Each structure stands twice: as structure tokens, then as C-alpha cells.
XYZ file of C-alpha atoms in Angstrom:
365
model
C 23.949 -11.092 -49.170
C 23.388 -12.234 -45.614
C 26.392 -10.184 -44.442
C 25.046 -7.096 -46.161
C 21.623 -7.559 -44.572
C 23.195 -8.055 -41.169
C 25.165 -4.837 -41.593
C 22.038 -2.920 -42.539
C 20.225 -4.361 -39.488
C 23.021 -3.257 -37.188
C 22.914 0.275 -38.597
C 19.134 0.359 -38.141
C 19.381 -0.687 -34.501
C 22.012 1.963 -33.802
C 19.817 4.595 -35.403
C 16.859 3.469 -33.305
C 18.876 3.638 -30.104
C 20.210 7.060 -31.059
C 16.727 8.167 -32.002
C 15.359 6.847 -28.696
C 18.031 8.714 -26.727
C 17.343 11.896 -28.668
C 13.603 11.577 -27.975
C 14.254 10.918 -24.296
C 16.557 13.947 -24.065
C 13.936 16.135 -25.757
C 11.269 14.876 -23.356
C 13.456 15.615 -20.343
C 14.036 19.127 -21.689
C 10.279 19.623 -22.024
C 9.836 18.498 -18.402
C 12.450 21.009 -17.216
C 10.769 23.826 -19.151
C 7.328 22.860 -17.806
C 8.615 23.009 -14.205
C 10.370 26.331 -14.853
C 7.131 27.715 -16.291
C 5.238 26.338 -13.275
C 3.062 24.198 -15.534
C 3.166 21.375 -13.016
C 0.285 19.373 -14.420
C 2.048 19.221 -17.813
C 5.282 18.229 -16.080
C 3.422 15.465 -14.262
C 1.988 14.080 -17.516
C 5.312 14.292 -19.355
C 7.097 12.420 -16.554
C 4.481 9.660 -16.698
C 4.826 9.533 -20.497
C 8.582 9.238 -20.133
C 8.155 6.354 -17.679
C 5.787 4.380 -19.935
C 8.078 4.822 -22.951
C 11.065 3.421 -21.080
C 9.675 0.759 -18.721
C 9.508 -2.064 -21.289
C 13.216 -1.752 -22.053
C 14.633 -0.727 -18.661
C 12.260 -0.812 -15.687
C 15.004 0.165 -13.215
C 15.899 3.366 -15.067
C 12.223 4.096 -15.729
C 11.414 3.888 -12.005
C 14.406 6.091 -11.201
C 13.075 8.716 -13.616
C 9.660 8.466 -11.959
C 11.198 8.932 -8.510
C 13.306 11.884 -9.709
C 10.217 13.480 -11.232
C 8.288 13.104 -7.985
C 11.190 14.622 -6.052
C 11.485 17.573 -8.453
C 7.785 18.411 -8.194
C 7.785 18.059 -4.401
C 10.823 20.337 -4.188
C 8.768 22.825 -6.210
C 6.126 22.677 -3.479
C 3.640 20.628 -5.502
C 2.312 18.104 -3.003
C -0.552 16.839 -5.154
C 1.312 16.474 -8.461
C 4.505 15.263 -6.803
C 2.565 13.014 -4.455
C 0.703 11.360 -7.342
C 4.038 10.613 -9.060
C 5.446 9.233 -5.809
C 2.423 6.959 -5.506
C 2.884 5.900 -9.150
C 6.515 5.045 -8.407
C 5.441 2.879 -5.464
C 2.458 1.288 -7.229
C 4.488 0.409 -10.328
C 7.195 -1.131 -8.131
C 4.531 -3.191 -6.393
C 2.861 -4.209 -9.672
C 6.211 -5.420 -11.009
C 6.728 -7.360 -7.742
C 10.006 -5.576 -7.053
C 11.298 -6.361 -3.562
C 12.029 -3.114 -1.696
C 15.683 -2.677 -0.803
C 17.243 -0.273 1.671
C 17.802 2.287 -1.111
C 14.066 2.171 -1.859
C 13.202 2.741 1.795
C 15.600 5.704 1.864
C 13.932 7.071 -1.262
C 10.482 6.849 0.322
C 11.717 8.481 3.520
C 13.320 11.335 1.575
C 10.116 11.975 -0.422
C 8.079 11.967 2.784
C 10.354 14.633 4.280
C 10.139 16.906 1.214
C 6.366 17.337 1.353
C 5.182 20.757 2.462
C 3.623 20.863 5.932
C 0.242 21.677 4.398
C 0.229 18.537 2.237
C -1.041 16.243 4.980
C -3.294 13.974 2.891
C -1.004 13.177 -0.084
C 1.901 12.697 2.302
C 0.067 10.114 4.398
C -1.395 8.374 1.326
C 2.081 7.940 -0.143
C 3.497 6.465 3.072
C 0.587 4.073 3.561
C 1.028 2.819 -0.003
C 4.760 2.389 0.616
C 4.051 0.329 3.727
C 1.666 -1.797 1.666
C 4.436 -2.353 -0.903
C 6.925 -3.462 1.755
C 4.267 -5.703 3.282
C 3.434 -7.456 -0.007
C 6.892 -7.623 -1.569
C 9.237 -7.300 1.424
C 10.336 -9.614 4.219
C 8.073 -8.241 6.988
C 4.372 -9.104 6.565
C 3.471 -6.085 8.722
C 5.458 -3.699 6.519
C 8.856 -2.083 6.925
C 9.480 -0.955 10.506
C 11.363 2.180 9.428
C 8.391 3.443 7.434
C 5.956 2.617 10.241
C 8.155 4.539 12.683
C 8.390 7.580 10.415
C 4.624 7.706 9.909
C 4.017 7.124 13.631
C 6.240 10.079 14.547
C 4.425 12.236 11.996
C 1.035 11.407 13.530
C 2.518 11.841 17.010
C 3.744 15.372 16.188
C 0.231 16.279 15.050
C -1.338 14.941 18.246
C -3.054 12.069 16.415
C -2.095 9.558 19.086
C -4.488 6.746 18.129
C -3.095 6.675 14.578
C 0.460 7.016 15.858
C -0.067 4.034 18.181
C -1.099 1.769 15.279
C 2.181 2.412 13.508
C 4.488 2.611 16.530
C 3.493 -0.926 17.505
C 4.659 -2.080 14.044
C 7.752 0.112 14.168
C 11.086 0.028 15.906
C 10.963 2.817 18.518
C 9.156 1.492 21.608
C 10.585 4.297 23.759
C 9.008 6.948 21.508
C 5.828 4.896 21.533
C 5.761 4.941 25.336
C 6.030 8.730 25.426
C 3.238 8.969 22.843
C 0.963 6.692 24.864
C 1.608 8.681 28.028
C 0.626 11.902 26.250
C -2.417 10.165 24.791
C -3.519 8.911 28.194
C -3.050 12.346 29.802
C -5.432 13.859 27.261
C -8.132 11.354 28.191
C -11.082 12.080 30.403
C -9.911 9.714 33.146
C -6.144 9.869 33.898
C -6.460 6.775 36.088
C -7.092 4.739 32.934
C -3.454 5.125 31.904
C -2.882 1.439 32.668
C -5.355 0.508 29.920
C -3.280 2.341 27.324
C -0.092 0.618 28.471
C -1.751 -2.806 28.520
C -3.057 -2.441 24.984
C 0.418 -1.519 23.749
C 2.255 -4.363 25.519
C -0.271 -6.988 24.396
C -0.234 -5.788 20.791
C 3.565 -5.947 20.703
C 3.420 -9.492 22.046
C 0.885 -10.497 19.417
C 3.313 -9.307 16.748
C 5.224 -12.584 16.800
C 8.856 -12.125 17.785
C 8.339 -8.681 19.300
C 8.977 -9.558 22.943
C 12.027 -7.266 22.972
C 9.974 -4.239 21.926
C 7.168 -5.181 24.306
C 9.637 -5.201 27.206
C 11.247 -1.909 26.154
C 7.831 -0.282 25.750
C 6.680 -1.521 29.166
C 9.847 -0.400 30.939
C 9.659 3.052 29.344
C 5.987 3.410 30.268
C 6.660 2.464 33.885
C 9.550 4.928 34.021
C 7.253 7.686 32.749
C 4.487 6.590 35.116
C 6.807 6.666 38.111
C 7.674 10.293 37.324
C 4.105 11.601 37.558
C 2.097 12.231 40.679
C 0.722 10.640 42.733
C 2.906 7.678 41.769
C 6.275 9.457 41.906
C 6.260 10.213 45.612
C 4.631 6.916 46.571
C 7.008 4.768 44.494
C 10.042 6.604 45.834
C 8.854 6.047 49.393
C 8.083 2.362 48.761
C 11.526 1.697 47.279
C 13.326 3.418 50.111
C 11.411 1.313 52.605
C 12.653 -1.911 51.015
C 16.141 -0.521 50.360
C 16.004 -0.655 46.550
C 17.692 2.690 45.976
C 19.627 5.367 47.790
C 18.157 8.655 48.941
C 19.564 10.533 45.938
C 19.341 7.697 43.457
C 18.626 8.487 39.844
C 16.367 6.700 37.368
C 19.027 4.143 36.551
C 19.114 2.830 40.109
C 15.375 3.095 40.594
C 14.703 0.082 38.419
C 11.246 -1.088 37.465
C 9.499 -4.135 38.827
C 10.096 -5.898 35.535
C 13.836 -5.184 35.653
C 14.161 -6.560 39.173
C 12.391 -9.772 38.323
C 14.180 -10.404 35.026
C 17.663 -9.592 36.304
C 17.294 -11.819 39.356
C 15.681 -14.645 37.414
C 18.879 -15.167 35.397
C 20.566 -16.661 38.463
C 17.621 -18.667 39.692
C 16.175 -22.011 38.728
C 14.216 -22.155 35.464
C 11.615 -24.379 37.106
C 8.219 -22.598 37.056
C 6.962 -21.495 40.460
C 3.903 -23.135 41.972
C 2.482 -19.780 43.076
C 3.145 -16.111 42.480
C 4.391 -15.750 46.051
C 6.753 -18.707 45.581
C 8.112 -17.117 42.428
C 8.741 -13.832 44.229
C 10.359 -15.530 47.234
C 12.624 -17.552 44.942
C 13.863 -14.303 43.391
C 13.959 -12.365 46.695
C 11.546 -9.790 45.339
C 8.424 -10.306 47.440
C 9.210 -7.185 49.491
C 9.511 -5.037 46.383
C 6.411 -6.535 44.795
C 4.278 -5.850 47.835
C 5.622 -2.297 48.131
C 5.166 -1.362 44.470
C 1.957 -3.301 43.919
C 0.287 -1.223 46.598
C 1.087 1.924 44.601
C 0.973 1.030 40.919
C -2.241 0.205 39.022
C -2.913 -3.582 39.028
C -2.576 -3.982 35.262
C 0.913 -2.474 35.360
C 1.993 -5.158 37.838
C 0.295 -7.835 35.736
C 2.145 -6.773 32.595
C 5.534 -6.848 34.320
C 5.051 -10.408 35.507
C 3.481 -11.413 32.187
C 6.699 -10.452 30.414
C 8.705 -12.410 32.991
C 6.525 -15.502 32.486
C 7.140 -15.323 28.729
C 10.903 -14.824 29.087
C 11.061 -17.811 31.457
C 8.601 -19.840 29.351
C 6.699 -20.394 32.603
C 3.197 -21.409 31.529
C 2.081 -22.096 35.092
C 3.043 -18.547 36.097
C 1.178 -17.199 33.050
C -2.000 -19.059 34.033
C -1.594 -17.942 37.623
C -1.320 -14.293 36.606
C -4.403 -14.479 34.382
C -6.334 -15.915 37.315
C -4.988 -13.498 39.938
C -5.668 -10.407 37.828
C -8.933 -11.626 36.319
C -10.945 -8.638 37.585
C -8.473 -6.129 36.152
C -8.409 -7.961 32.827
C -12.193 -7.672 32.548
C -11.811 -3.913 31.997
C -11.352 -4.528 28.264
C -12.921 -7.550 26.483
C -10.052 -7.474 23.985
C -7.533 -8.553 26.634
C -8.848 -12.112 26.643
C -8.321 -12.374 22.886
C -4.821 -10.945 23.128
C -3.872 -13.360 25.892
C -5.181 -16.349 23.936
C -2.879 -15.298 21.115
C 0.041 -14.747 23.499
C -0.434 -18.254 24.930
C -0.481 -19.656 21.398
C 2.683 -17.841 20.267
C 4.885 -18.239 23.341
C 3.564 -21.389 25.033
C 2.208 -23.382 22.092
C -1.308 -23.536 23.503
C -4.193 -24.073 21.103
C -6.140 -20.847 20.612
C -9.943 -20.775 20.232
C -11.205 -20.886 16.647
C -11.556 -17.523 14.972
C -9.294 -15.707 17.433
C -6.827 -14.651 14.733
C -9.580 -13.116 12.616
C -10.903 -11.227 15.638
C -7.424 -9.893 16.428
C -6.966 -8.691 12.851
C -10.091 -6.602 13.389
C -8.607 -5.140 16.578
C -5.335 -4.281 14.853
C -6.916 -2.565 11.843
């Protein structure tokens, strides 16, 4: 009897599976017909219904169907309906605490690219939700750098430089970020305030723990851009020739920045912190260059170059010296003090004032 019952149970399960596959195939056919008939709202609802029917038995396949549905509707030019499915795909992945893998990032990037140019709002909403997913369930608490970079470039192309800056600093393209900041500064009322834009970028990179590499690349790119605009271009070229830093016809590669000179020469010098800024420069044979360039470049630009050197050398005394020497320049933005407290905490192990982290979170938002 037990064998007979077991056989009947097996037949029943096979019928259920076959019935489930048949129902799923019928539903997919209905979705295809709805899209062909341009009944996109119906297609949206059927795709969601398909997802909820399948997710309890196979969440991976269910999410794939949801992604495919979003892609199909976006390819049909339906930013709202396709965008809502894309957001559902991301939200469900987040709710199920699924860690985003590279294939998921590629999926998000492909959906972002399919959106029509007119679908600005749903496109941005989807990407912001995706960044939130990678922040909560991924390995980077700030969100995936590739997604930040893609959104930053999108804002950049639309001339929304403030929004682009927020995502570039969390991304992985400091050179693109530098160009964006230069364009942003040029559009400002006071072109001479360009140093403030650069300073904010460098300090924010540094406050993203472990982002010294991007901070240095961003700074170097900004200085390179800065040295190519007047009045700095002619003055910098003249100053370098006077101290013999480049040949008459030298290109950008030979016309290195102040930061490059100091970091490259420091590798062969003693790691003992200097007792004064002048001592540091003399030890690295760069006092002539510093004096020549400092007379031309905005003070904050010089400060940032030496700040990066002090961090690379772990020279706390040089850091303190710089903060003191450039105190007047640093007073231009009250936020600089907070950033520098955080920098000292991250790179030199100095105790930061209470509440500084909360204040910085407000600045980064």
C-alpha cells in the first residue's frame, strides 16, 4: 500500500511541475502579446505576477525574469513602466539580502543605458536605489564605485556639476572628476574661487578612508588643468623655466606638478619629518620650485599638494605646520576644519573632536 501511495504522490508532483511550467509559459506568452499590443501597463503587471508566483521556489530565476521584463519594456521606450520593474528588481534583491555580484552591476549598468534620454527621473531613481543596494548588501559602505561613476558622468553630461561631484568622489574616475570640477568652477561667479572647488574635492576623497590614491590623482589632474588656463599658464611656464624644471618646448609630462616633484624626490630622502616647511623643501631640493610656483598658484592649491605629501610620508609635524601656515586660506570655508580633523584621525591616529563624524555626514549628503 505504501508503495502505491508513493507512486501516486510522485505522479502528482510531476503533474504539478508540468502544470506550473505550462502556466508559466502561458503567462510569458501573455506578456509578449501585451508588449506587441503596446499595452505596457498590463505587461508590467503580468511580469510582476510572474515574479511573485516563482520567487518562493526559485528566487534567482524569478529575479532574472524581473530583470528581463524591465529590459524588454525599456527597449520598447517605456521609461516609467520599465523603470518601475527595474526598481522592483533592485528592491527585491535588497529585501532578500542578496549580495550584488559583478553580473548584477553589469545588469544595472545595461538598464541605465537603455533608458530614453527623456526619462531623466526614473533613470536616476533606479541608479540611486542600485547604489543603496550595493551599499547595504555589498562590500563598499559608500556603494559600488562603478555605479557612482556612471551616475556622476550622467549628471556631468547634463551640466549638473554639484550632483556629479557627490558621486565622482565616491567613484573611480578622479581624472573625469577633475575636469568636471574645472567646468563647474568656470561657471561660477568668481573664477578665482577655483581653489575652493579643488580643496573640497581633495579633502572629501581623503575623508573616504583609503582613498589617498584617488585624492592624489584628482589633485594632480586639477593642477594640470589649472596650469593650462590663463593667467596661470604663462606665469607657471615662466616660473618653471627660471628654476630649470623643464625645457623650452617641454610638454605636460615634463612640466610636473608641485605634488609630483615633492613625492618623487621624497622617495630617496629620509623619512624623518622636517622641523619646518623650509627644512622639508631644502631636504628635497625643491625650495626653488616651491617659491616660484607658490607665487603664482592660489595658496590652497599649494597647501593641498603638501598636505598629500605629509600624508604619504606620515609626517604629522609637517601636517600641523601646513595647517598653521595656511590658516588664513583655510578660513575661507568653515568645513575645512572639520575635514582636516577627520584627515588627522584617519591618517595620523589623532583623536577627533566629538560629533565630527556626524557633522561630516551632513556635509557629504
